[in-house]
Tab-separated table of C-alpha atoms in Angstrom:
chain	number	residue	atom	x	y	z
A	1	MET	CA	103.048	118.578	64.189
A	2	ILE	CA	105.292	119.526	66.986
A	3	GLY	CA	107.918	116.885	67.985
A	4	LYS	CA	110.218	118.676	70.442
A	5	LEU	CA	110.527	121.791	71.975
A	6	LYS	CA	113.436	123.764	73.135
A	7	GLY	CA	113.272	126.940	75.218
A	8	THR	CA	113.316	128.081	78.795
A	9	VAL	CA	110.938	127.339	81.487
A	10	ASP	CA	108.628	130.307	81.677
A	11	GLU	CA	106.038	128.944	84.439
A	12	ILE	CA	105.195	125.504	85.918
A	13	GLY	CA	101.509	125.059	86.903
A	14	GLU	CA	99.514	122.142	88.629
A	15	ASP	CA	99.666	119.704	85.565
A	16	HIS	CA	101.591	121.880	82.702
A	17	VAL	CA	104.493	123.892	82.142
A	18	ILE	CA	104.569	126.920	79.753
A	19	VAL	CA	107.916	126.949	77.612
A	20	ASP	CA	109.156	130.053	76.186
A	21	VAL	CA	110.603	129.654	72.698
A	22	HIS	CA	111.722	132.702	71.259
A	23	GLY	CA	108.875	134.907	72.858
A	24	VAL	CA	105.905	132.405	72.025
A	25	GLY	CA	104.663	130.702	75.185
A	26	TYR	CA	103.631	126.915	74.624
A	27	VAL	CA	101.157	125.348	77.064
A	28	VAL	CA	102.333	121.826	77.594
A	29	PHE	CA	101.106	119.211	79.719
A	30	CYS	CA	103.101	116.527	81.654
A	31	SER	CA	103.010	113.996	84.200
A	32	MET	CA	103.761	114.822	87.627
A	33	ARG	CA	107.158	113.051	87.489
A	34	THR	CA	108.028	114.959	84.347
A	35	LEU	CA	106.829	118.338	86.131
A	36	SER	CA	108.822	117.386	89.232
A	37	ASN	CA	112.086	116.992	87.157
A	38	LEU	CA	111.826	120.309	85.177
A	39	PRO	CA	114.676	123.062	85.621
A	40	ALA	CA	113.345	126.237	87.528
A	41	ALA	CA	111.765	129.133	85.816
A	42	GLY	CA	114.139	131.224	83.294
A	43	GLU	CA	116.292	127.881	82.965
A	44	ALA	CA	116.829	126.014	79.422
A	45	VAL	CA	114.536	123.179	78.776
A	46	VAL	CA	114.086	120.306	76.273
A	47	LEU	CA	110.844	118.531	75.934
A	48	LEU	CA	109.601	115.770	73.740
A	49	ILE	CA	106.378	116.509	72.472
A	50	GLU	CA	103.027	114.373	71.551
A	51	THR	CA	100.842	116.873	69.568
A	52	TYR	CA	97.040	116.254	69.822
A	53	VAL	CA	94.893	118.188	67.103
A	54	ARG	CA	90.818	118.051	67.624
A	55	GLU	CA	88.486	120.102	65.811
A	56	ASP	CA	87.887	122.782	68.675
A	57	LEU	CA	91.557	122.472	70.011
A	58	ILE	CA	95.483	121.490	70.064
A	59	ARG	CA	97.228	120.390	73.081
A	60	LEU	CA	100.605	119.445	73.412
A	61	PHE	CA	102.005	116.658	75.877
A	62	GLY	CA	105.734	116.806	76.938
A	63	PHE	CA	107.939	113.961	78.024
A	64	GLY	CA	111.492	114.148	79.361
A	65	THR	CA	112.364	110.763	77.350
A	66	ALA	CA	111.511	109.032	74.418
A	67	LEU	CA	110.493	106.049	76.448
A	68	GLU	CA	108.008	107.938	78.371
A	69	ARG	CA	106.402	108.932	75.264
A	70	GLU	CA	106.089	105.588	73.894
A	71	TRP	CA	104.617	104.403	76.938
A	72	PHE	CA	101.833	107.554	76.941
A	73	ARG	CA	101.029	106.156	73.200
A	74	LEU	CA	100.965	102.561	74.308
A	75	LEU	CA	98.596	103.272	77.694
A	76	GLN	CA	96.182	105.012	75.144
A	77	SER	CA	95.772	101.829	72.932
A	78	VAL	CA	94.353	100.350	75.952
A	79	GLN	CA	90.507	100.459	75.762
A	80	GLY	CA	88.946	103.618	77.934
A	81	ILE	CA	92.449	105.025	78.731
A	82	GLY	CA	92.838	108.824	77.654
A	83	ALA	CA	95.710	111.309	77.896
A	84	LYS	CA	94.763	112.218	81.305
A	85	VAL	CA	95.222	108.764	82.780
A	86	ALA	CA	98.177	107.976	80.836
A	87	LEU	CA	99.748	110.701	82.700
A	88	SER	CA	98.410	109.679	85.859
A	89	VAL	CA	100.060	106.354	85.278
A	90	LEU	CA	103.251	107.805	84.436
A	91	GLY	CA	103.354	110.096	86.858
A	92	THR	CA	103.073	107.202	89.386
A	93	LEU	CA	105.381	104.667	87.911
A	94	THR	CA	108.591	104.991	85.747
A	95	PRO	CA	108.557	103.149	82.387
A	96	SER	CA	110.427	100.451	84.053
A	97	ASP	CA	108.043	99.946	86.838
A	98	LEU	CA	105.342	99.980	84.774
A	99	ALA	CA	106.903	97.325	82.561
A	100	ASN	CA	107.698	95.298	85.507
A	101	ALA	CA	104.011	95.587	86.969
A	102	ILE	CA	102.408	94.664	83.782
A	103	ALA	CA	104.792	91.812	83.188
A	104	LEU	CA	103.998	90.407	87.127
A	105	ARG	CA	100.580	91.192	86.726
A	106	ASP	CA	100.895	93.126	89.657
A	107	ILE	CA	97.317	94.879	89.400
A	108	ALA	CA	97.751	96.761	92.881
A	109	MET	CA	100.646	98.420	91.540
A	110	VAL	CA	99.304	99.572	88.605
A	111	SER	CA	96.302	100.859	90.382
A	112	ARG	CA	98.275	103.005	92.634
A	113	ALA	CA	97.750	105.768	89.859
A	114	PRO	CA	95.371	108.328	90.979
A	115	GLY	CA	92.139	107.714	88.597
A	116	VAL	CA	93.246	104.021	87.944
A	117	GLY	CA	90.768	101.668	89.798
A	118	LYS	CA	91.390	97.868	89.656
A	119	ARG	CA	89.221	97.307	86.620
A	120	VAL	CA	91.371	99.920	84.561
A	121	ALA	CA	94.387	98.216	85.734
A	122	GLU	CA	93.428	94.877	85.122
A	123	ARG	CA	92.818	96.250	81.427
A	124	ILE	CA	96.186	97.628	81.195
A	125	VAL	CA	97.991	94.522	82.361
A	126	THR	CA	96.183	92.328	80.064
A	127	GLU	CA	96.208	94.291	77.068
A	128	LEU	CA	99.877	95.337	77.292
A	129	LYS	CA	101.356	92.200	78.581
A	130	ASN	CA	102.743	91.201	75.410
A	131	LYS	CA	103.970	94.594	74.375
A	132	ALA	CA	105.343	95.565	77.521
A	133	PRO	CA	108.916	93.750	76.954
A	134	ALA	CA	109.664	96.115	74.123
A	135	PHE	CA	109.429	99.155	76.371
A	136	ALA	CA	111.062	97.949	79.770
A	137	GLY	CA	114.193	100.308	79.436
A	138	GLU	CA	116.338	99.679	82.234
A	139	ALA	CA	114.252	96.726	83.356
A	140	MET	CA	115.049	94.654	80.112
A	141	GLY	CA	117.403	92.265	81.720
A	142	THR	CA	114.648	90.694	83.725
A	143	ILE	CA	111.788	91.361	81.946
A	144	GLY	CA	111.574	87.896	80.762
A	145	LEU	CA	111.797	85.896	83.951
A	146	LYS	CA	108.958	88.385	85.516
A	147	GLN	CA	106.492	87.440	82.480
A	148	GLU	CA	106.927	83.639	83.277
A	149	LEU	CA	106.301	84.679	86.921
A	150	GLY	CA	103.329	86.822	86.021
A	151	GLU	CA	101.938	83.761	83.687
A	152	GLY	CA	102.651	80.776	86.208
A	153	VAL	CA	105.321	79.034	83.900
A	154	ALA	CA	108.463	80.177	85.517
A	155	PRO	CA	110.696	77.015	86.983
A	156	ALA	CA	109.355	75.613	90.151
A	157	PRO	CA	112.710	76.519	92.022
A	158	VAL	CA	112.247	79.998	90.734
A	159	THR	CA	108.914	80.531	91.700
A	160	ASP	CA	109.300	78.942	95.293
A	161	ALA	CA	112.374	81.238	95.737
A	162	VAL	CA	110.780	84.405	94.619
A	163	SER	CA	107.863	83.209	97.042
A	164	ALA	CA	109.997	82.924	99.881
A	165	LEU	CA	111.670	86.602	99.375
A	166	THR	CA	108.085	88.292	99.159
A	167	ASN	CA	107.046	86.214	102.541
A	168	LEU	CA	110.326	87.964	104.141
A	169	GLY	CA	108.761	91.222	103.383
A	170	TYR	CA	110.290	92.135	100.050
A	171	SER	CA	108.190	93.233	97.298
A	172	ARG	CA	107.494	91.075	94.267
A	173	ASP	CA	109.484	93.297	92.026
A	174	GLN	CA	112.412	93.158	94.271
A	175	ALA	CA	112.367	89.741	94.781
A	176	ALA	CA	112.349	88.911	91.283
A	177	ASN	CA	115.360	90.893	90.674
A	178	ALA	CA	116.935	89.146	93.380
A	179	ILE	CA	116.548	85.631	91.687
A	180	ALA	CA	117.104	87.046	88.499
A	181	ALA	CA	120.630	87.804	89.428
A	182	ALA	CA	120.969	84.930	91.373
A	183	LEU	CA	120.334	82.697	88.437
A	184	LYS	CA	123.161	84.204	86.640
A	185	ASN	CA	125.529	83.022	89.287
A	186	ALA	CA	123.783	79.716	90.212
A	187	GLY	CA	122.972	78.368	86.731
A	188	GLU	CA	119.513	77.362	85.330
A	189	ASP	CA	119.690	74.004	87.297
A	190	ALA	CA	120.122	75.478	90.605
A	191	ASP	CA	117.830	74.523	93.587
A	192	SER	CA	115.255	77.068	95.186
A	193	ALA	CA	117.647	76.794	98.622
A	194	LYS	CA	120.795	77.889	96.587
A	195	LEU	CA	118.480	80.680	94.800
A	196	ILE	CA	117.099	82.120	98.055
A	197	ARG	CA	120.757	82.199	99.544
A	198	LEU	CA	122.316	83.895	96.444
A	199	GLY	CA	119.064	86.220	96.120
A	200	LEU	CA	119.377	87.240	100.001
A	201	LYS	CA	123.057	88.286	99.431
A	202	GLU	CA	122.091	90.195	96.216
A	203	LEU	CA	119.223	92.308	98.303
A	204	SER	CA	121.936	92.598	101.034
A	205	ARG	CA	124.218	94.857	98.775
């Protein structure tokens, strides 16, 4: 099994990169996000690898971070999702964006990925809602509040404040981040008016 490749970029294709390791070229399939972040041909590259071995083929999938690789595995634990759809999702959403979308039950955000319809997005959100927080990355600090909002169990002032900010045109994720920051300053017993005021201050920074 191959877990990591360290070499030089030989060629970048539509859905893959060829990594030259001491004269041997490895074809590595990647998400569009990973491909767009690769250095130019001839430059050094390190990719974390997930190796798939089938009776008739060996296929390598490459990732820039361990968190992205974990999400690749996690997405394929959802019924009906294979490597192609998992890469499509990761090419559209960063790991933290994906964790946020699942916590908020934002099916529209998940279904932005090519090849992911509403039904598949619903399955991702439903089946991964309890697993997503462990893989939230930089969203770790706000994921708990977003889960409460997604499940409809957040305190009324928090729900009202997030709703008010979304009515002003901010995304649910932006609003939740701002109110999470406001809660730190205002305390758990703050009313919605105070949270909205502090939330708007956060968003104007």
